Short mmCIF file of C-alpha atoms in Angstrom, two decimals:
data_model
loop_
_atom_site.label_atom_id
_atom_site.label_comp_id
_atom_site.label_asym_id
_atom_site.label_seq_id
_atom_site.Cartn_x
_atom_site.Cartn_y
_atom_site.Cartn_z
CA UNK A 267 -5.35 -43.95 -131.01
CA UNK A 268 -6.19 -42.78 -134.34
CA UNK A 269 -9.41 -41.23 -132.63
CA UNK A 270 -7.27 -39.04 -130.74
CA UNK A 271 -4.01 -38.75 -132.92
CA UNK A 272 -5.20 -39.47 -136.54
CA UNK A 273 -2.84 -40.30 -138.99
CA UNK A 274 -1.25 -37.70 -141.56
CA UNK A 275 -3.11 -38.05 -144.76
CA UNK A 276 0.21 -37.23 -146.65
CA UNK A 277 3.12 -38.11 -144.27
CA UNK A 278 6.21 -36.32 -145.18
CA UNK A 279 8.36 -38.62 -146.48
CA UNK A 280 12.11 -39.12 -148.01
CA UNK A 281 12.48 -40.94 -151.41
CA UNK A 282 14.19 -43.88 -151.07
CA UNK A 283 17.29 -45.16 -152.23
CA UNK A 284 18.89 -41.36 -152.49
CA UNK A 285 22.30 -40.52 -151.28
CA UNK A 286 22.07 -39.39 -147.85
CA UNK A 287 23.76 -36.09 -146.56
CA UNK A 288 27.20 -37.23 -145.54
CA UNK A 289 27.61 -36.94 -141.91
CA UNK A 290 30.07 -34.02 -140.39
CA UNK A 291 31.78 -36.33 -137.94
CA UNK A 292 34.74 -36.68 -139.38
CA UNK A 293 35.32 -33.05 -140.52
CA UNK A 294 34.60 -32.48 -136.92
CA UNK A 295 36.40 -34.94 -135.36
CA UNK A 296 39.41 -33.79 -137.65
CA UNK A 297 38.76 -30.24 -136.42
CA UNK A 298 39.26 -30.97 -132.94
CA UNK A 299 42.46 -32.93 -133.41
CA UNK A 300 43.84 -30.22 -135.40
CA UNK A 301 42.87 -27.69 -132.56
CA UNK A 302 44.89 -30.01 -129.98
CA UNK A 303 47.79 -29.85 -132.41
CA UNK A 304 47.67 -25.91 -132.79
CA UNK A 305 47.64 -25.84 -129.11
CA UNK A 306 51.08 -28.32 -129.11
CA UNK A 307 52.57 -25.87 -131.71
CA UNK A 308 51.84 -22.85 -129.36
CA UNK A 309 53.88 -24.59 -126.82
CA UNK A 310 56.76 -25.51 -129.31
CA UNK A 311 57.10 -22.22 -130.87
CA UNK A 312 57.30 -20.22 -127.45
CA UNK A 313 59.80 -22.64 -126.00
CA UNK A 314 63.43 -22.30 -126.42
CA UNK A 315 64.72 -24.86 -124.65
CA UNK A 316 64.19 -27.66 -121.66
CA UNK A 317 66.70 -27.99 -119.28
CA UNK A 318 67.07 -30.10 -116.11
CA UNK A 319 64.57 -31.96 -114.16
CA UNK A 320 62.76 -28.70 -112.93
CA UNK A 321 62.49 -27.85 -116.77
CA UNK A 322 60.96 -31.21 -118.09
CA UNK A 323 58.59 -31.47 -115.13
CA UNK A 324 57.45 -27.94 -115.55
CA UNK A 325 57.22 -27.95 -119.49
CA UNK A 326 55.38 -31.29 -119.12
CA UNK A 327 52.88 -29.46 -117.23
CA UNK A 328 52.21 -26.81 -119.50
CA UNK A 329 51.86 -29.05 -121.98
CA UNK A 330 48.93 -30.95 -120.18
CA UNK A 331 47.66 -27.39 -118.91
CA UNK A 332 47.44 -26.07 -122.62
CA UNK A 333 45.58 -29.30 -123.49
CA UNK A 334 43.46 -29.41 -120.48
CA UNK A 335 42.43 -25.43 -121.28
CA UNK A 336 41.49 -26.53 -124.81
CA UNK A 337 39.70 -30.06 -123.56
CA UNK A 338 37.41 -27.65 -121.09
CA UNK A 339 36.29 -25.51 -124.27
CA UNK A 340 35.92 -28.33 -126.41
CA UNK A 341 33.71 -29.93 -123.15
CA UNK A 342 31.38 -26.95 -123.04
CA UNK A 343 31.07 -26.75 -126.81
CA UNK A 344 29.48 -30.36 -126.82
CA UNK A 345 27.51 -29.65 -124.00
CA UNK A 346 25.82 -26.86 -126.28
CA UNK A 347 23.42 -28.62 -128.01
CA UNK A 348 24.14 -27.18 -131.30
CA UNK A 349 21.80 -28.55 -133.62
CA UNK A 350 24.66 -29.47 -136.57
CA UNK A 351 25.90 -31.98 -133.92
CA UNK A 352 22.18 -33.16 -132.47
CA UNK A 353 20.83 -33.96 -136.02
CA UNK A 354 23.64 -34.61 -138.09
CA UNK A 355 26.07 -36.57 -136.12
CA UNK A 356 23.34 -37.84 -133.84
CA UNK A 357 23.10 -36.93 -129.79
CA UNK A 358 24.22 -40.73 -128.64
CA UNK A 359 27.60 -39.92 -130.67
CA UNK A 360 27.97 -36.36 -129.45
CA UNK A 361 27.57 -37.28 -125.40
CA UNK A 362 29.90 -40.39 -126.67
CA UNK A 363 32.67 -37.72 -127.60
CA UNK A 364 31.59 -35.64 -124.64
CA UNK A 365 32.28 -38.24 -122.38
CA UNK A 366 35.53 -39.08 -123.95
CA UNK A 367 36.81 -35.53 -124.01
CA UNK A 368 35.79 -35.74 -120.13
CA UNK A 369 38.32 -38.43 -119.10
CA UNK A 370 41.02 -36.97 -121.24
CA UNK A 371 40.56 -33.95 -119.62
CA UNK A 372 40.17 -34.61 -116.12
CA UNK A 373 43.74 -36.99 -116.80
CA UNK A 374 45.03 -33.84 -118.14
CA UNK A 375 44.28 -31.68 -115.32
CA UNK A 376 45.69 -34.51 -113.05
CA UNK A 377 48.90 -34.11 -115.08
CA UNK A 378 49.11 -30.48 -115.14
CA UNK A 379 48.69 -30.24 -111.34
CA UNK A 380 50.79 -33.18 -110.37
CA UNK A 381 53.55 -31.93 -112.81
CA UNK A 382 53.65 -28.28 -112.22
CA UNK A 383 53.75 -28.57 -108.71
CA UNK A 384 56.42 -31.11 -108.48
CA UNK A 385 58.39 -28.95 -111.04
CA UNK A 386 58.12 -25.90 -109.16
CA UNK A 387 59.24 -27.93 -105.87
CA UNK A 388 62.45 -29.43 -107.68
CA UNK A 389 63.03 -25.60 -108.82
CA UNK A 390 62.42 -24.10 -105.62
CA UNK A 391 64.40 -26.50 -103.32
CA UNK A 392 61.15 -26.76 -101.31
CA UNK A 393 58.66 -29.35 -100.06
CA UNK A 394 55.69 -30.29 -102.15
CA UNK A 395 53.10 -29.08 -99.26
CA UNK A 396 54.83 -25.70 -98.98
CA UNK A 397 54.90 -25.29 -102.53
CA UNK A 398 51.23 -26.40 -102.92
CA UNK A 399 50.14 -23.81 -100.52
CA UNK A 400 52.45 -20.72 -101.90
CA UNK A 401 51.00 -21.58 -105.39
CA UNK A 402 47.59 -21.88 -104.45
CA UNK A 403 47.31 -18.55 -102.04
CA UNK A 404 50.30 -16.55 -103.54
CA UNK A 405 49.91 -16.89 -107.13
CA UNK A 406 47.39 -14.49 -108.84
CA UNK A 407 43.80 -16.33 -109.67
CA UNK A 408 44.77 -19.28 -108.00
CA UNK A 409 42.20 -19.75 -105.64
CA UNK A 410 39.67 -19.42 -108.27
CA UNK A 411 41.22 -21.92 -110.46
CA UNK A 412 41.65 -24.47 -107.27
CA UNK A 413 37.78 -23.84 -106.96
CA UNK A 414 37.30 -24.61 -110.67
CA UNK A 415 39.36 -27.72 -110.34
CA UNK A 416 37.90 -29.17 -107.22
CA UNK A 417 34.74 -28.78 -108.99
CA UNK A 418 35.72 -30.32 -112.17
CA UNK A 419 36.98 -33.33 -110.00
CA UNK A 420 33.62 -33.63 -108.71
CA UNK A 421 31.99 -33.70 -112.05
CA UNK A 422 34.55 -36.32 -113.24
CA UNK A 423 33.58 -38.62 -110.05
CA UNK A 424 30.00 -38.63 -110.47
CA UNK A 425 30.10 -39.09 -114.12
CA UNK A 426 32.61 -42.69 -113.63
CA UNK A 427 30.22 -45.21 -114.49
CA UNK A 428 29.99 -46.71 -111.01
CA UNK A 429 29.17 -43.39 -109.00
CA UNK A 430 26.10 -43.37 -112.02
CA UNK A 431 24.64 -46.41 -110.74
CA UNK A 432 24.79 -45.08 -107.37
CA UNK A 433 23.06 -41.32 -107.43
CA UNK A 434 19.93 -40.04 -109.37
CA UNK A 435 19.68 -38.33 -112.50
CA UNK A 436 18.86 -35.07 -111.09
CA UNK A 437 21.55 -34.88 -108.95
CA UNK A 438 24.16 -36.08 -111.75
CA UNK A 439 22.52 -33.30 -113.98
CA UNK A 440 23.07 -30.56 -111.49
CA UNK A 441 26.46 -31.50 -110.77
CA UNK A 442 27.31 -31.84 -114.63
CA UNK A 443 26.24 -28.36 -115.05
CA UNK A 444 28.51 -26.86 -112.30
CA UNK A 445 31.38 -27.50 -115.02
CA UNK A 446 30.42 -24.20 -116.50
CA UNK A 447 31.40 -22.55 -113.16
CA UNK A 448 34.56 -24.72 -113.23
CA UNK A 449 35.62 -23.55 -116.52
CA UNK A 450 34.88 -19.73 -115.89
CA UNK A 451 36.59 -19.69 -112.52
CA UNK A 452 40.09 -21.99 -114.24
CA UNK A 453 39.90 -19.51 -117.26
CA UNK A 454 41.55 -16.36 -116.06
CA UNK A 455 44.90 -18.12 -114.14
CA UNK A 456 45.54 -19.58 -117.47
CA UNK A 457 46.09 -16.15 -119.21
CA UNK A 458 47.72 -14.60 -115.80
CA UNK A 459 49.95 -17.30 -115.12
CA UNK A 460 50.24 -19.04 -118.62
CA UNK A 461 53.72 -18.44 -120.24
CA UNK A 462 52.60 -19.12 -123.54
CA UNK A 463 50.26 -16.04 -123.17
CA UNK A 464 51.85 -13.13 -121.32
CA UNK A 465 53.72 -11.14 -124.02
CA UNK A 466 51.76 -12.92 -127.29
CA UNK A 467 48.84 -10.79 -127.82
CA UNK A 468 47.85 -12.98 -130.74
CA UNK A 469 47.75 -16.24 -128.39
CA UNK A 470 45.51 -14.55 -125.95
CA UNK A 471 43.20 -13.23 -128.60
CA UNK A 472 42.99 -16.50 -129.84
CA UNK A 473 42.23 -18.16 -126.20
CA UNK A 474 39.61 -15.43 -125.87
CA UNK A 475 37.92 -16.02 -129.26
CA UNK A 476 37.98 -19.80 -128.16
CA UNK A 477 36.25 -19.50 -125.33
CA UNK A 478 33.89 -16.62 -126.20
CA UNK A 479 32.87 -18.36 -129.02
CA UNK A 480 32.01 -21.71 -127.06
CA UNK A 481 30.17 -19.11 -124.35
CA UNK A 482 28.43 -18.03 -127.28
CA UNK A 483 27.00 -21.26 -128.28
CA UNK A 484 26.06 -22.08 -124.85
CA UNK A 485 23.88 -18.71 -124.49
CA UNK A 486 22.27 -19.21 -127.51
CA UNK A 487 21.44 -22.79 -128.16
CA UNK A 488 20.80 -23.57 -124.49
CA UNK A 489 19.25 -20.28 -123.34
CA UNK A 490 18.03 -18.29 -125.78
CA UNK A 491 17.07 -20.54 -128.44
CA UNK A 492 14.78 -22.93 -125.88
CA UNK A 493 13.28 -19.48 -124.52
CA UNK A 494 12.17 -18.49 -127.90
CA UNK A 495 11.11 -21.89 -128.56
CA UNK A 496 8.70 -21.95 -125.59
CA UNK A 497 7.17 -18.55 -126.09
CA UNK A 498 6.50 -18.96 -129.63
CA UNK A 499 5.00 -22.22 -129.31
CA UNK A 500 3.18 -22.47 -125.98
CA UNK A 501 2.97 -26.22 -125.29
CA UNK A 502 0.63 -27.69 -122.99
CA UNK A 503 -0.33 -31.05 -122.42
CA UNK A 504 -3.41 -31.90 -124.02
CA UNK A 505 -4.62 -35.59 -123.08
CA UNK A 506 -2.92 -38.69 -121.77
CA UNK A 507 -3.90 -42.00 -122.68
CA UNK A 508 -2.91 -45.34 -121.26
CA UNK A 509 -1.47 -47.54 -124.24
CA UNK A 510 -0.13 -50.73 -121.92
CA UNK A 511 0.44 -51.86 -118.35
CA UNK A 512 2.78 -49.03 -117.18
CA UNK A 513 2.57 -47.03 -120.75
CA UNK A 514 1.27 -43.92 -121.66
CA UNK A 515 0.75 -41.46 -124.54
CA UNK A 516 0.95 -37.78 -123.87
CA UNK A 517 -0.43 -35.72 -126.59
CA UNK A 518 1.34 -32.21 -126.41
CA UNK A 519 -0.63 -29.30 -128.28
CA UNK A 520 1.00 -25.89 -129.53
CA UNK A 521 1.24 -23.07 -132.11
CA UNK A 522 2.90 -23.42 -135.34
CA UNK A 523 4.84 -26.38 -134.40
CA UNK A 524 5.39 -27.33 -138.14
CA UNK A 525 8.06 -24.57 -137.98
CA UNK A 526 10.01 -26.72 -135.45
CA UNK A 527 11.14 -28.73 -138.29
CA UNK A 528 10.71 -31.80 -136.24
CA UNK A 529 11.06 -35.44 -137.82
CA UNK A 530 9.73 -39.22 -137.25
CA UNK A 531 12.48 -40.62 -135.01
CA UNK A 532 13.28 -37.49 -133.62
CA UNK A 533 12.94 -36.45 -129.74
CA UNK A 534 12.77 -33.53 -127.24
CA UNK A 535 13.77 -32.93 -123.76
CA UNK A 536 10.90 -32.07 -121.94
CA UNK A 537 9.80 -30.40 -118.84
CA UNK A 538 6.50 -31.06 -117.31
CA UNK A 539 5.72 -27.80 -114.96
CA UNK A 540 3.61 -29.60 -112.21
CA UNK A 541 4.42 -29.92 -108.81
CA UNK A 542 7.92 -32.28 -108.46
CA UNK A 543 8.52 -32.43 -111.93
CA UNK A 544 9.67 -28.79 -113.20
CA UNK A 545 13.24 -29.37 -112.13
CA UNK A 546 13.51 -32.46 -114.48
CA UNK A 547 14.52 -32.42 -118.00
CA UNK A 548 14.02 -35.83 -119.72
CA UNK A 549 14.61 -36.67 -123.66
CA UNK A 550 11.51 -38.43 -124.83
CA UNK A 551 10.80 -39.59 -128.40
CA UNK A 552 8.20 -38.55 -130.63
CA UNK A 553 5.87 -41.74 -131.04
CA UNK A 554 4.12 -40.27 -134.13
CA UNK A 555 4.96 -38.03 -136.96
CA UNK A 556 4.87 -34.63 -135.61
CA UNK A 557 1.84 -32.47 -136.82
CA UNK A 558 1.20 -28.37 -137.06
CA UNK A 559 -0.70 -28.39 -133.63
CA UNK A 560 0.31 -31.53 -131.93
CA UNK A 561 3.15 -33.94 -131.23
CA UNK A 562 3.07 -37.15 -129.17
CA UNK A 563 5.09 -39.13 -126.65
CA UNK A 564 4.58 -42.69 -125.39
CA UNK A 565 6.65 -42.96 -122.12
CA UNK A 566 6.95 -46.27 -120.20
CA UNK A 567 7.06 -46.08 -116.43
CA UNK A 568 10.67 -47.10 -115.37
CA UNK A 569 11.29 -44.22 -112.32
CA UNK A 570 9.50 -41.88 -110.60
CA UNK A 571 9.73 -38.82 -113.15
CA UNK A 572 8.09 -41.28 -115.83
CA UNK A 573 5.62 -42.74 -113.97
CA UNK A 574 4.56 -39.13 -112.85
CA UNK A 575 4.29 -38.09 -116.63
CA UNK A 576 1.28 -40.81 -117.13
CA UNK A 577 -0.38 -38.70 -114.43
CA UNK A 578 -0.46 -35.45 -115.94
CA UNK A 579 -3.29 -33.56 -116.15
CA UNK A 580 -4.68 -31.57 -119.02
CA UNK A 581 -3.37 -27.97 -119.53
CA UNK A 582 -0.32 -28.70 -117.71
CA UNK A 583 2.53 -26.52 -119.35
CA UNK A 584 5.09 -28.02 -120.93
CA UNK A 585 8.90 -26.69 -121.62
CA UNK A 586 10.74 -28.65 -125.01
CA UNK A 587 14.41 -28.41 -126.28
CA UNK A 588 14.90 -29.71 -129.38
CA UNK A 589 14.37 -31.31 -131.84
CA UNK A 590 17.50 -33.66 -131.64
CA UNK A 591 18.56 -37.20 -132.74
CA UNK A 592 19.37 -38.24 -136.46
CA UNK A 593 17.49 -41.45 -136.29
CA UNK A 594 15.27 -40.27 -139.49
CA UNK A 595 14.61 -40.97 -142.77
CA UNK A 596 17.57 -38.96 -143.97
CA UNK A 597 19.56 -41.74 -143.10
CA UNK A 598 17.96 -43.83 -145.60
CA UNK A 599 19.92 -45.24 -148.82
CA UNK A 600 17.77 -48.17 -149.69
CA UNK A 601 14.09 -48.56 -151.14
CA UNK A 602 13.47 -50.91 -148.25
CA UNK A 603 13.75 -50.90 -144.69
CA UNK A 604 13.41 -53.58 -141.92
CA UNK A 605 12.70 -51.41 -138.22
CA UNK A 606 13.79 -53.87 -134.89
CA UNK A 607 12.28 -52.27 -131.84
CA UNK A 608 12.51 -53.77 -128.36
CA UNK A 609 10.65 -52.64 -125.54
CA UNK A 610 9.78 -48.53 -125.47
CA UNK A 611 12.53 -48.46 -128.29
CA UNK A 612 8.93 -48.91 -130.27
CA UNK A 613 8.37 -44.93 -129.83
CA UNK A 614 10.88 -43.62 -132.32
CA UNK A 615 10.33 -46.55 -134.73
CA UNK A 616 6.31 -46.20 -134.64
CA UNK A 617 6.75 -42.72 -136.27
CA UNK A 618 9.36 -43.88 -138.90
CA UNK A 619 6.93 -46.78 -139.73
CA UNK A 620 4.35 -44.36 -140.81
CA UNK A 621 6.73 -42.35 -142.79
CA UNK A 622 10.00 -44.12 -144.25
CA UNK A 623 9.34 -44.93 -148.02
CA UNK A 624 9.46 -47.71 -149.66
CA UNK A 625 8.83 -51.30 -148.47
CA UNK A 626 8.71 -51.48 -144.81
CA UNK A 627 8.93 -54.40 -142.19
CA UNK A 628 8.80 -53.87 -138.32
CA UNK A 629 9.68 -56.43 -135.88
CA UNK A 630 8.53 -55.63 -132.32
CA UNK A 631 10.57 -57.60 -129.31
CA UNK A 632 8.30 -57.80 -125.94
CA UNK A 633 7.96 -59.43 -122.90
CA UNK A 634 4.18 -60.67 -124.10
CA UNK A 635 1.47 -59.81 -126.03
CA UNK A 636 -0.01 -57.08 -123.09
CA UNK A 637 3.12 -55.23 -123.46
CA UNK A 638 3.07 -54.28 -127.11
CA UNK A 639 2.42 -50.85 -126.62
CA UNK A 640 0.88 -48.93 -129.71
CA UNK A 641 -0.16 -52.19 -131.24
CA UNK A 642 -3.24 -51.63 -132.74
CA UNK A 643 -1.90 -48.83 -134.26
CA UNK A 644 1.05 -50.63 -135.76
CA UNK A 645 -1.41 -53.01 -137.15
CA UNK A 646 -3.69 -49.73 -138.74
CA UNK A 647 -0.49 -48.49 -140.35
CA UNK A 648 0.57 -51.79 -141.83
CA UNK A 649 -2.91 -52.43 -143.79
CA UNK A 650 -2.76 -48.92 -144.69
CA UNK A 651 0.61 -48.98 -146.54
CA UNK A 652 0.79 -52.49 -147.15
CA UNK A 653 3.65 -53.29 -144.85
CA UNK A 654 4.34 -55.91 -142.24
CA UNK A 655 4.39 -56.14 -138.47
CA UNK A 656 5.93 -59.12 -136.95
CA UNK A 657 6.26 -60.15 -132.79
CA UNK A 658 9.06 -61.84 -130.99
CA UNK A 659 7.68 -62.48 -127.88
CA UNK A 660 8.94 -64.42 -124.83
CA UNK A 661 8.15 -68.11 -124.48
CA UNK A 662 5.91 -69.10 -121.67
CA UNK A 663 8.49 -69.74 -119.34
CA UNK A 664 9.79 -66.37 -119.80
CA UNK A 665 12.75 -66.96 -122.08
CA UNK A 666 13.34 -64.45 -124.60
CA UNK A 667 14.08 -65.42 -128.47
CA UNK A 668 17.36 -66.25 -129.21
CA UNK A 669 18.77 -64.02 -131.97
CA UNK A 670 21.24 -65.40 -134.37
CA UNK A 671 22.36 -64.49 -137.99
CA UNK A 672 19.84 -66.54 -139.38
CA UNK A 673 16.76 -64.80 -137.34
CA UNK A 674 17.00 -61.64 -139.39
CA UNK A 675 17.28 -63.45 -142.68
CA UNK A 676 13.96 -65.61 -141.66
CA UNK A 677 12.16 -62.34 -141.60
CA UNK A 678 13.60 -60.55 -144.38
CA UNK A 679 15.50 -62.96 -146.68
CA UNK A 680 16.86 -60.18 -148.95
CA UNK A 681 18.20 -58.38 -145.73
CA UNK A 682 21.17 -57.09 -147.21
CA UNK A 683 19.10 -54.94 -149.37
CA UNK A 684 17.55 -53.10 -146.60
CA UNK A 685 18.20 -50.47 -144.31
CA UNK A 686 17.81 -51.29 -140.64
CA UNK A 687 16.47 -49.01 -138.10
CA UNK A 688 17.36 -50.59 -134.34
CA UNK A 689 15.96 -48.88 -130.89
CA UNK A 690 15.77 -50.78 -127.57
CA UNK A 691 17.51 -51.82 -124.78
CA UNK A 692 21.73 -51.61 -125.11
CA UNK A 693 22.48 -55.10 -124.93
CA UNK A 694 19.77 -55.81 -127.38
CA UNK A 695 21.15 -53.35 -129.95
CA UNK A 696 24.92 -54.64 -129.24
CA UNK A 697 23.58 -58.43 -129.97
CA UNK A 698 21.67 -57.66 -133.09
CA UNK A 699 24.04 -55.14 -134.91
CA UNK A 700 26.68 -58.18 -134.96
CA UNK A 701 23.92 -60.38 -136.23
CA UNK A 702 22.87 -57.98 -138.71
CA UNK A 703 26.60 -57.58 -139.82
CA UNK A 704 26.79 -61.32 -139.71
CA UNK A 705 23.49 -61.52 -141.88
CA UNK A 706 25.34 -59.44 -144.71
CA UNK A 707 24.10 -55.88 -143.72
CA UNK A 708 26.57 -53.20 -144.58
CA UNK A 709 27.72 -51.24 -141.81
CA UNK A 710 26.57 -48.00 -143.72
CA UNK A 711 22.83 -49.36 -143.70
CA UNK A 712 22.30 -50.15 -139.78
CA UNK A 713 21.18 -47.12 -138.07
CA UNK A 714 20.92 -46.87 -134.30
CA UNK A 715 20.73 -44.06 -131.79
CA UNK A 716 21.02 -44.87 -127.96
CA UNK A 717 18.99 -42.61 -125.62
CA UNK A 718 21.02 -43.35 -122.56
CA UNK A 719 22.27 -39.82 -122.44
#
């Protein structure tokens, strides 16, 4: 492929052995928990006493509702694709935060609805059905809030692991986008009925600031920034090349791409404006260091959409969002690196193999020699920079090579002195992480980013 997408004469690298920029993950998590504590403090300062069963139920429902409202804002903020999170914390880690926050928020929503209804029932001495109908139809903004609640439950159900396995990514994605509508519909009843906000101008102002700030993040990073990127850089498919059975590289041409500050190891979310593909946005890693006028991705046909990518025609318009991801040379702490790729996980590591400084070894795991996508490029880069490429292929009977704590040491005897970059199927990454720790590699030097977003 070097004749189609030539290697950079002087690839941008980062000096090995330096101290990487500290991750903002810890301070950000502390800030999120501090926000939850502030919400609890709001209830505490506004509540003089809790009396009787009805009071305990209602106030427990108030606490759950306040925390649920705060959780909704956090959920949306984590969906906003803020570069500080996506590039410094890591897209996969942010996705895990979002999933965890989603579970907490749905549980708090269930608790809020249940406790409030039973509290009102105990207070009024009526039946639960009568009280539910009264709350939904007679209280201000409750019809909108009920609609938002139903939407949030639908989002939660379709996000459950069992449901995700049975529905298409596109259906899940568009249902997930309804979270914005659900939060908007539920917002106003919080201020209209929340006793912590009625008569407390400071609390109302803080709540508006929280939600308007979150809406601003979404408007900028999910809407305006992508529009600006695509209008300015005008991306189109330049060429498509078969690398191995079911694996294709797509070269994408654009203008002033160096302004994107994309790095080897990162990915974009790509939307190809071709028939049947324009409604799907999918993350694919850069499989070569980006150039001022071109970028390249390499895609394996694992489904209808990824199979269609290999059939794209030159000139097809491309809509991209990014760059995202933190699997870059910025994580490097040592002057030596070991890259371990499994299957199509070779794509970001091929780009890093070209640009990482110092002594680099690449281990590429695949089923057969025919499945070694980009193998010719890897060999060329290894000769050019004096690096090593090792292959772990299945046996003739299909048996996978067994990974033990000794396996990495056999490939790299001084492995504890290396940064290790992993990219491959989740099960492989989990197994390798344990073996690397057993081989003496410190946790801070094991770098992995999942692309199952």
